[in-house]
Amino acid sequence: MVEHRPLSDFIAYAILTLGVLIVAFPVYLALIASTHDAATVVGGHMPATPGSQTLENYYRAIFIGGSRTSREPVANMLINSFVSAIGIAVGKIFISILSAYAVVYFRFPFRKTAFWIIFITLMLPVEVRIYPTYKVVADLRMLDTYAGLILPLIASATGTLLFRQFFMTVPDELLEASRIDGAGPFRFFWDTLLPLSVTTMAALFVIQFIYGWNQYLWPLLITTQDSMQTIVIGIKKMLVATDELAEWQLAMATTVLAMLPPVAVVIFMQRLFVRGLVQTEK
Amino acid sequence: MEKSTVFNNRLLPYLLLLPQLVITVVFFYWPASQAIWQSFLREDAFGLVSEFVGLENYQALFAQPEYYQSMLTTVIFSTLVATLSLSIALLFATQADKNLKAGGPYKTLMIWPYAVAPAVAGVLWFFMFQPSLGMLARPLRGMGIDWNPLLNGGHAMTLVVMVSVWKQISYNFLFFLAGLQAIPRSVIEAGAIDGARPMRRFWTIVFPLLSPTTFFLVVVNIVYVFFDTFGIIDAVTGGGPAGATTTMVYKVYADGRLGGDLGGSAAQSVILMIIVIALTAIQFRYVERKVQY
């Protein structure tokens, strides 16, 4: 830096600490609330330190169910969230790496058209065409199925663009070399391109996993059975019931459980996640 | 940039494209065209008979005061969220860019809310500000404010704006920090040698150089406010009280789901599509020119 003044550093630390506190406070409260009994949480004078009900609250939330009105165990919702988030991430990587390979490494009639057909999907998220999409999924008898949760959400171009950009940076010499070795398109893809793409794939996986895990409107519409509910939807339903019945400690335990997987992914794979973000969006 | 060496294969590229094209056509183009078609139809209450009514759904929509209300709400909501989350994130990013000894952990601690689902963020904040048991609602009442986001539209709006900003700061922070770190130190040092104080250096050197990042973030933030805040609004206020937090996207959902008015909901979808495409186009055409690269 240009000049180093202790005062400037002090201000920086102060502002950043304030930022971290703002960012962390709601989560800290949820953690605390999830360790107390119902009466303490609702009493209006919640302590600032953890209570003694932790195990019981989490046990009840995970295996028995969040509230008296909707008894759906969180374990089940967690499984649904995992299956759909992983399905969305893997499905997206699968379809987009193949189409990017076709667009970059082949010349064929309608190549540009195909690219634009895919590219335009960037414009309109599923929220805008929500009911017609619902109807298509209903007509295909995919309501309350994992396919219905997953497929409509992978119909967008982000992954294709990311792989396309990456393939463009792969030196042409690699392809020439493997052709001299007699490799066809499958061999080149499998032996050369795929190993090089591992970091891109991992970055895309992180972003799509979080995207899938955090979905709200789409699962809300297409899951009618409680057994197919994802955890993000489950929390909302619990909240509606909780307002009357005061089981906030269980709702907060569920909230903590719903946050853990995506936040863990971001923290552990920070570098990949940041690179993936910067590449997709810019 | 095109590859100079490629494979010559007639069938294979189509096979490779097939999975993505099938999914895109079935789950994107088909429903999008249905939305447009449906906006010209009126269905009876059971969805059995539908009749072509031309622009009637649109006329009905623009005769509704609630629709103008939701437009106004959207404008206020998106302006507040975008301005606040961008400026707060920029403040934090400039501080984190100061080469601090203990800077690393701060960055990690700032970015994780990105991973929190919008609806979950909504629930967290609702818990803090719930009128009867919320930890932060009581101090507000102590200050003489009759805090109740369930009844007071202004309070409800304040709450959803706070959650949306909280959720978006981390994303903006990340990009501002990347943008700041890409600015060559020599440029800033040159400014310092010319005697410019830190504030002056920021506004005359750093901020203009940051404008591509800012431009990009404005686009992303508008899309975020339009679509990703749905979960926040639904979890915190459900569009209420009395429609005070019903944005245009929320109204598409509410009219179709609760009102059963699929034609009207489709017409709103179409208008929303046009707005989003127009906003993006305007930004690329006019704003990007003024941006310094």
XYZ file of C-alpha atoms in Angstrom:
575
model
C 0.000 0.000 0.000
C 1.019 3.555 -0.523
C 1.167 4.748 3.028
C 0.734 2.737 6.163
C -0.891 4.677 8.905
C -1.919 2.940 12.093
C -5.114 4.981 12.208
C -6.156 3.858 8.735
C -5.538 0.215 9.666
C -7.474 0.640 12.873
C -10.456 2.049 10.991
C -10.252 -0.809 8.500
C -10.278 -3.435 11.253
C -13.127 -1.672 13.024
C -15.286 -1.505 9.893
C -14.538 -5.099 8.908
C -15.269 -6.359 12.402
C -18.573 -4.547 12.315
C -19.284 -6.166 8.944
C -18.498 -9.637 10.222
C -20.712 -9.049 13.269
C -23.626 -7.973 11.087
C -23.115 -10.972 8.852
C -22.823 -13.433 11.738
C -25.347 -12.144 14.251
C -28.547 -13.704 12.856
C -26.857 -17.078 12.612
C -25.461 -16.830 16.128
C -28.949 -16.133 17.422
C -30.325 -19.136 15.564
C -27.603 -21.353 17.037
C -28.358 -20.136 20.559
C -32.113 -20.485 20.103
C -31.670 -24.057 18.921
C -30.088 -25.047 22.240
C -32.789 -23.830 24.614
C -36.235 -25.122 25.482
C -39.367 -23.621 24.004
C -40.301 -21.548 27.044
C -36.922 -19.796 27.165
C -36.975 -18.925 23.482
C -40.510 -17.606 23.488
C -40.202 -15.894 26.851
C -38.709 -12.883 25.174
C -35.513 -12.854 27.236
C -33.316 -15.273 25.415
C -29.886 -15.741 27.004
C -26.771 -14.917 24.999
C -25.146 -18.263 25.762
C -26.031 -21.827 24.704
C -28.536 -23.788 26.747
C -28.752 -27.447 27.658
C -31.409 -28.684 25.246
C -29.114 -29.012 22.240
C -29.184 -32.766 21.787
C -32.869 -33.082 22.437
C -33.807 -30.286 20.046
C -31.671 -31.593 17.213
C -32.790 -35.167 17.822
C -36.423 -34.144 17.682
C -35.954 -31.981 14.605
C -34.026 -34.615 12.688
C -35.942 -37.777 13.524
C -39.396 -36.815 14.725
C -40.424 -33.630 13.008
C -40.387 -29.908 13.375
C -43.699 -29.003 14.884
C -46.962 -30.370 16.100
C -48.805 -29.663 12.877
C -46.350 -30.910 10.270
C -44.475 -33.910 11.497
C -41.990 -34.409 8.756
C -38.571 -35.482 10.027
C -35.768 -33.213 8.868
C -33.622 -36.239 7.996
C -36.012 -36.953 5.158
C -35.932 -33.357 3.909
C -32.143 -33.348 4.064
C -32.056 -36.416 1.834
C -34.398 -34.745 -0.662
C -32.274 -31.610 -0.676
C -29.084 -33.615 -1.163
C -30.499 -35.678 -4.001
C -31.848 -32.671 -5.877
C -28.808 -30.424 -5.292
C -26.391 -33.144 -6.411
C -28.682 -34.063 -9.297
C -28.778 -30.445 -10.456
C -24.998 -30.036 -10.176
C -24.112 -33.328 -11.888
C -26.846 -33.014 -14.517
C -25.777 -29.510 -15.420
C -22.107 -30.505 -15.706
C -23.040 -33.504 -17.862
C -25.220 -31.714 -20.409
C -23.086 -28.597 -20.609
C -19.683 -30.230 -21.017
C -21.044 -32.290 -23.921
C -22.686 -29.366 -25.677
C -19.660 -27.114 -25.163
C -17.474 -29.857 -26.650
C -19.731 -30.023 -29.702
C -19.775 -26.254 -30.191
C -16.030 -25.739 -29.780
C -14.477 -28.827 -31.393
C -16.805 -29.524 -34.321
C -17.926 -27.633 -37.416
C -21.418 -28.543 -38.546
C -24.492 -26.908 -40.050
C -26.587 -24.956 -37.502
C -23.695 -24.706 -35.042
C -24.321 -20.987 -34.448
C -28.072 -21.585 -34.197
C -27.581 -24.281 -31.590
C -25.314 -22.008 -29.596
C -27.842 -19.173 -29.626
C -30.712 -21.473 -28.693
C -28.755 -22.341 -25.575
C -27.434 -18.834 -24.952
C -30.853 -17.123 -24.871
C -31.871 -19.149 -21.811
C -29.569 -16.944 -19.725
C -32.144 -14.163 -19.901
C -35.128 -15.681 -18.164
C -34.979 -17.545 -14.892
C -37.586 -20.172 -14.090
C -39.518 -17.718 -11.883
C -40.840 -15.853 -14.915
C -42.335 -18.830 -16.707
C -43.321 -20.594 -13.540
C -46.874 -21.816 -14.267
C -46.320 -22.983 -17.847
C -43.237 -24.894 -16.645
C -45.347 -26.387 -13.876
C -47.879 -27.494 -16.459
C -45.228 -29.143 -18.635
C -43.880 -31.018 -15.633
C -47.396 -32.047 -14.616
C -48.168 -33.268 -18.151
C -44.992 -35.324 -18.111
C -46.167 -36.805 -14.784
C -43.081 -35.563 -13.001
C -44.760 -33.855 -10.026
C -43.330 -35.147 -6.752
C -40.379 -36.779 -8.476
C -36.678 -36.014 -8.346
C -36.686 -35.629 -12.131
C -39.269 -32.871 -11.794
C -37.199 -31.163 -9.124
C -34.007 -31.378 -11.153
C -34.551 -31.167 -14.920
C -36.275 -27.753 -15.281
C -33.549 -26.137 -13.188
C -30.705 -27.325 -15.383
C -32.227 -25.824 -18.541
C -29.915 -22.819 -18.689
C -26.687 -21.868 -20.390
C -24.337 -20.915 -17.546
C -22.459 -24.227 -17.554
C -22.142 -24.380 -21.328
C -20.640 -20.892 -21.414
C -18.198 -21.715 -18.653
C -16.930 -24.861 -20.408
C -16.878 -23.121 -23.773
C -14.664 -20.388 -22.356
C -12.377 -22.925 -20.793
C -12.099 -25.042 -23.953
C -11.127 -21.919 -25.896
C -8.041 -21.553 -23.704
C -6.926 -25.158 -24.266
C -4.017 -25.013 -26.754
C -4.737 -26.361 -30.239
C -1.461 -28.316 -30.146
C -3.011 -30.771 -27.707
C -5.637 -31.767 -30.224
C -3.074 -31.986 -33.027
C -0.829 -34.163 -30.899
C -3.559 -36.578 -29.962
C -4.707 -36.792 -33.572
C -1.189 -37.769 -34.597
C -1.428 -40.474 -31.954
C -4.538 -41.636 -33.758
C -7.083 -40.521 -31.163
C -10.699 -39.980 -32.255
C -13.133 -37.516 -30.689
C -14.019 -39.882 -27.840
C -10.414 -40.626 -26.909
C -9.457 -36.943 -27.037
C -12.414 -36.012 -24.868
C -11.836 -38.752 -22.327
C -8.031 -38.829 -22.125
C -7.126 -35.175 -22.659
C -9.998 -32.736 -22.243
C -11.748 -34.276 -19.253
C -8.670 -34.402 -17.001
C -7.907 -30.778 -17.873
C -11.464 -29.740 -17.013
C -11.471 -31.080 -13.467
C -11.103 -27.694 -11.749
C -13.756 -26.090 -13.937
C -16.070 -28.983 -13.194
C -15.424 -28.673 -9.478
C -16.096 -24.930 -9.493
C -19.327 -25.436 -11.388
C -20.296 -28.207 -9.007
C -19.919 -25.911 -5.995
C -22.007 -23.133 -7.530
C -24.727 -25.449 -8.810
C -24.901 -27.425 -5.588
C -25.605 -24.223 -3.665
C -28.060 -23.053 -6.313
C -29.897 -26.372 -6.154
C -29.882 -26.610 -2.376
C -31.282 -23.098 -2.001
C -34.160 -23.432 -4.469
C -37.446 -22.262 -3.079
C -40.227 -21.360 -5.497
C -39.827 -24.347 -7.793
C -39.901 -27.101 -5.145
C -42.694 -25.205 -3.389
C -44.875 -25.581 -6.474
C -44.090 -29.061 -7.676
C -43.908 -31.001 -4.408
C -47.330 -31.731 -3.060
C -46.398 -34.625 -0.783
C -44.572 -33.811 2.427
C -42.264 -36.753 1.830
C -40.773 -34.996 -1.226
C -40.230 -31.671 0.514
C -36.781 -30.083 0.560
C -35.467 -28.591 3.771
C -35.739 -24.956 2.630
C -39.467 -25.460 1.998
C -39.830 -27.402 5.230
C -38.555 -24.480 7.271
C -41.068 -22.107 5.792
C -43.929 -24.489 6.550
C -42.626 -24.983 10.070
C -42.558 -21.242 10.563
C -46.214 -20.883 9.678
C -47.098 -23.504 12.260
C -44.607 -22.217 14.799
C -46.102 -18.789 14.990
C -49.038 -20.272 16.884
C -47.477 -23.212 18.615
C -44.180 -21.700 19.660
C -41.705 -24.371 18.645
C -39.125 -21.861 17.578
C -36.245 -23.852 19.025
C -36.967 -26.681 16.558
C -37.428 -24.287 13.663
C -34.054 -22.741 14.475
C -32.372 -26.148 14.768
C -33.746 -26.947 11.320
C -32.509 -23.609 10.014
C -29.012 -24.388 11.259
C -29.153 -27.817 9.602
C -30.339 -26.254 6.341
C -27.455 -23.799 6.309
C -24.661 -26.204 7.188
C -24.104 -28.087 3.907
C -23.963 -25.114 1.496
C -21.967 -22.945 3.905
C -19.513 -25.788 4.488
C -19.124 -26.187 0.739
C -18.356 -22.490 0.318
C -15.856 -22.356 3.156
C -13.969 -25.519 2.244
C -13.937 -24.883 -1.472
C -13.571 -21.130 -1.282
C -10.883 -20.837 -3.920
C -12.694 -22.971 -6.500
C -15.962 -21.276 -5.724
C -14.528 -17.796 -6.198
C -12.825 -18.748 -9.433
C -15.968 -20.409 -10.728
C -18.065 -17.345 -9.933
C -15.704 -14.932 -11.595
C -15.537 -17.136 -14.675
C -19.256 -17.732 -15.103
C -20.451 -14.224 -14.600
C -17.753 -12.223 -16.240
C -11.795 -16.983 -31.352
C -12.299 -20.189 -33.280
C -10.356 -23.390 -33.083
C -8.179 -23.984 -36.135
C -8.174 -27.745 -35.787
C -11.476 -29.512 -35.325
C -12.988 -32.936 -35.772
C -14.915 -33.788 -38.898
C -17.843 -35.847 -37.888
C -21.354 -35.569 -39.227
C -23.506 -37.112 -36.569
C -21.522 -36.860 -33.353
C -21.880 -33.111 -32.656
C -25.656 -33.386 -32.845
C -25.630 -36.299 -30.444
C -23.468 -34.305 -28.034
C -25.849 -31.370 -28.184
C -28.949 -33.520 -27.894
C -29.308 -33.756 -24.079
C -28.985 -30.025 -23.532
C -31.221 -29.118 -26.471
C -33.954 -31.529 -25.413
C -33.994 -30.187 -21.862
C -33.864 -26.586 -23.068
C -36.706 -27.035 -25.525
C -38.935 -29.024 -23.162
C -38.352 -27.000 -20.006
C -37.528 -23.556 -21.387
C -38.861 -22.819 -24.867
C -42.069 -24.809 -24.580
C -43.172 -23.176 -21.294
C -41.988 -19.722 -22.375
C -44.068 -19.935 -25.549
C -46.986 -21.306 -23.525
C -46.755 -18.278 -21.237
C -47.075 -15.991 -24.234
C -49.951 -18.005 -25.735
C -51.774 -18.300 -22.424
C -51.644 -14.548 -21.906
C -54.131 -14.237 -24.793
C -56.542 -16.826 -23.376
C -59.152 -16.823 -20.705
C -59.818 -20.083 -18.901
C -62.952 -20.892 -16.958
C -62.649 -21.563 -13.254
C -61.930 -25.263 -13.727
C -59.380 -24.823 -16.482
C -61.543 -26.893 -18.849
C -62.514 -24.407 -21.514
C -60.267 -21.668 -22.748
C -61.191 -18.916 -25.091
C -59.028 -16.578 -27.132
C -59.534 -13.072 -25.773
C -56.726 -11.136 -27.441
C -55.311 -8.396 -25.275
C -58.109 -8.547 -22.711
C -55.862 -9.997 -19.986
C -53.431 -7.134 -20.482
C -56.220 -4.546 -20.409
C -57.604 -6.061 -17.229
C -54.148 -5.999 -15.714
C -53.542 -2.353 -16.452
C -56.959 -1.476 -15.066
C -55.938 -2.922 -11.695
C -54.606 -0.446 -9.125
C -52.833 -3.386 -7.457
C -50.697 -3.882 -10.536
C -49.401 -0.321 -10.449
C -48.876 -0.767 -6.737
C -46.696 -3.843 -7.360
C -44.690 -1.924 -9.990
C -44.058 0.897 -7.555
C -43.137 -1.580 -4.821
C -40.690 -3.275 -7.182
C -39.036 0.025 -8.096
C -38.668 1.132 -4.467
C -37.542 -2.300 -3.321
C -34.953 -2.825 -6.058
C -33.520 0.686 -5.781
C -33.090 0.366 -2.020
C -31.612 -3.125 -2.105
C -29.215 -2.478 -4.996
C -27.983 0.885 -3.674
C -27.528 -0.277 -0.095
C -25.940 -3.641 -0.837
C -23.553 -2.164 -3.408
C -22.404 0.729 -1.250
C -22.019 -1.294 1.946
C -20.117 -3.995 0.057
C -17.856 -1.379 -1.520
C -17.078 0.061 1.905
C -16.112 -3.367 3.254
C -14.141 -4.261 0.119
C -12.051 -1.081 0.218
C -11.166 -1.814 3.839
C -10.318 -5.458 3.104
C -8.128 -4.290 0.203
C -5.860 -2.364 2.600
C -3.254 -5.155 2.874
C -4.038 -5.846 6.485
C -1.974 -8.376 8.401
C -5.063 -10.262 9.545
C -7.079 -9.652 6.384
C -7.534 -13.267 5.254
C -9.997 -14.543 7.868
C -12.135 -11.444 7.419
C -12.636 -12.285 3.762
C -13.754 -15.821 4.567
C -16.068 -14.528 7.284
C -17.657 -12.085 4.864
C -18.493 -14.347 1.935
C -20.412 -17.266 3.381
C -23.901 -15.681 3.476
C -23.812 -16.274 -0.273
C -24.475 -19.915 0.557
C -27.498 -19.249 2.775
C -30.818 -19.821 1.017
C -32.840 -16.598 0.651
C -35.819 -18.174 2.399
C -33.599 -19.313 5.273
C -32.147 -15.803 5.579
C -35.719 -14.550 5.732
C -36.554 -16.931 8.559
C -33.435 -15.897 10.502
C -34.296 -12.216 10.307
C -37.958 -12.780 10.978
C -36.912 -14.520 14.174
C -34.944 -11.440 15.267
C -37.718 -9.005 14.434
C -40.823 -11.047 15.201
C -42.968 -8.542 17.138
C -43.652 -10.627 20.260
C -40.452 -12.608 20.809
C -37.861 -11.072 18.474
C -34.662 -10.101 20.254
C -34.346 -6.877 18.282
C -38.050 -6.070 18.235
C -38.130 -5.360 21.967
C -35.412 -2.676 21.954
C -37.276 -1.014 19.092
C -40.421 -0.956 21.145
C -38.353 0.362 24.043
C -37.399 3.288 21.804
C -41.077 4.077 21.370
C -41.491 2.541 17.927
C -44.588 0.423 17.605
C -42.690 -2.186 15.590
C -44.875 -4.684 13.795
C -43.950 -5.911 10.322
C -47.061 -8.098 10.300
C -49.349 -5.081 10.374
C -47.289 -2.110 9.248
C -46.383 -2.016 5.543
C -43.400 0.285 6.056
C -41.962 -1.990 8.722
C -42.496 -5.041 6.517
C -40.685 -3.340 3.639
C -37.809 -2.315 5.915
C -37.436 -5.903 7.053
C -37.383 -7.485 3.568
C -34.929 -4.819 2.377
C -32.612 -5.567 5.326
C -32.674 -9.306 4.645
C -32.118 -8.857 0.916
C -29.188 -6.509 1.503
C -27.665 -8.824 4.119
C -27.868 -11.719 1.695
C -26.339 -9.826 -1.228
C -23.446 -8.026 0.497
C -21.174 -11.067 0.341
C -21.545 -11.493 -3.410
C -20.910 -7.808 -4.138
C -18.021 -7.783 -1.668
C -16.338 -10.632 -3.511
C -16.521 -8.925 -6.881
C -15.545 -5.480 -5.597
C -12.548 -6.988 -3.845
C -11.495 -8.807 -7.026
C -11.949 -5.555 -8.961
C -9.921 -3.540 -6.452
C -7.101 -6.040 -6.440
C -6.898 -5.871 -10.229
C -6.093 -2.139 -10.134
C -2.340 -1.633 -10.577
C -0.684 -0.265 -7.436
C 1.504 2.007 -9.555
C -1.505 4.082 -10.628
C -2.476 4.716 -7.024
C 1.113 5.436 -6.040
C 1.359 7.973 -8.854
C -1.688 9.700 -7.397
C -0.096 9.685 -3.968
C 3.115 11.232 -5.309
C 1.021 13.973 -6.878
C -0.189 14.672 -3.373
C -3.728 13.281 -3.572
C -5.133 12.262 -0.188
C -6.741 8.796 0.176
C -10.320 10.043 -0.272
C -9.449 12.043 -3.353
C -7.474 9.109 -4.765
C -10.480 6.856 -4.259
C -12.951 9.059 -6.102
C -10.698 10.218 -8.936
C -8.610 7.092 -9.570
C -9.991 3.947 -7.958
C -13.717 4.420 -8.422
C -13.588 5.131 -12.195
C -11.293 2.143 -12.705
C -13.777 0.039 -10.793
C -16.661 0.968 -13.066
C -16.698 -2.241 -15.160
C -17.134 -4.225 -11.946
C -19.792 -1.820 -10.708
C -21.639 -2.002 -14.012
C -21.587 -5.776 -13.991
C -22.783 -5.842 -10.385
C -25.652 -3.449 -11.092
C -26.954 -5.839 -13.760
C -26.551 -8.873 -11.519
C -28.127 -7.103 -8.545
C -31.200 -6.087 -10.499
C -31.728 -9.674 -11.608
C -31.167 -10.759 -8.002
C -33.711 -8.309 -6.608
C -36.272 -9.300 -9.217
C -36.068 -13.054 -8.863
C -33.972 -14.361 -5.979
C -35.722 -12.302 -3.332
C -38.907 -14.274 -3.886
C -37.968 -16.693 -1.099
C -37.235 -13.822 1.282
C -40.546 -12.095 0.651
C -42.533 -15.302 0.893
C -40.839 -16.368 4.125
C -40.914 -12.976 5.862
C -44.138 -11.257 4.830
C -45.959 -13.381 2.251
C -46.351 -10.209 0.182
C -48.260 -8.449 2.943
C -49.462 -6.628 4.878
C -52.116 -5.521 2.395
C -49.786 -6.041 -0.565
C -47.109 -3.698 0.800
C -44.298 -6.103 -0.124
C -45.852 -7.674 -3.227
C -43.306 -7.220 -5.986
C -44.104 -8.019 -9.612
C -42.595 -11.500 -9.425
C -44.488 -12.210 -6.225
C -47.723 -11.106 -7.873
C -47.210 -13.541 -10.765
C -47.056 -16.290 -8.184
C -49.850 -15.009 -5.972
C -52.325 -14.368 -8.793
C -51.708 -17.750 -10.394
C -51.635 -19.780 -7.224
C -54.009 -18.081 -4.865
C -56.186 -16.248 -7.362
C -56.337 -19.029 -9.949
C -56.091 -16.392 -12.671
C -53.733 -18.126 -15.090
C -54.361 -15.787 -18.016
C -53.606 -12.717 -15.904
C -50.590 -14.401 -14.362
C -49.271 -15.320 -17.820
C -49.767 -11.747 -19.034
C -47.712 -10.560 -16.054
C -45.011 -13.101 -16.887
C -44.792 -11.760 -20.414
C -44.549 -8.150 -19.211
C -41.857 -9.192 -16.752
C -39.894 -10.958 -19.494
C -40.051 -7.808 -21.614
C -38.907 -5.624 -18.690
C -35.947 -7.857 -17.849
C -34.811 -8.130 -21.465
C -35.246 -4.367 -21.979
C -33.336 -3.507 -18.792
C -30.466 -5.744 -19.792
C -30.394 -4.317 -23.308
C -30.502 -0.693 -22.091
C -27.703 -1.337 -19.686
C -25.507 -2.897 -22.322
C -26.271 -0.246 -24.885
C -26.118 2.978 -22.900
C -24.466 2.385 -19.576
C -21.601 0.263 -20.789
C -20.408 3.030 -23.114
C -19.796 5.363 -20.213
C -17.855 2.716 -18.370
C -14.078 3.037 -18.463
C -12.125 -0.083 -19.200
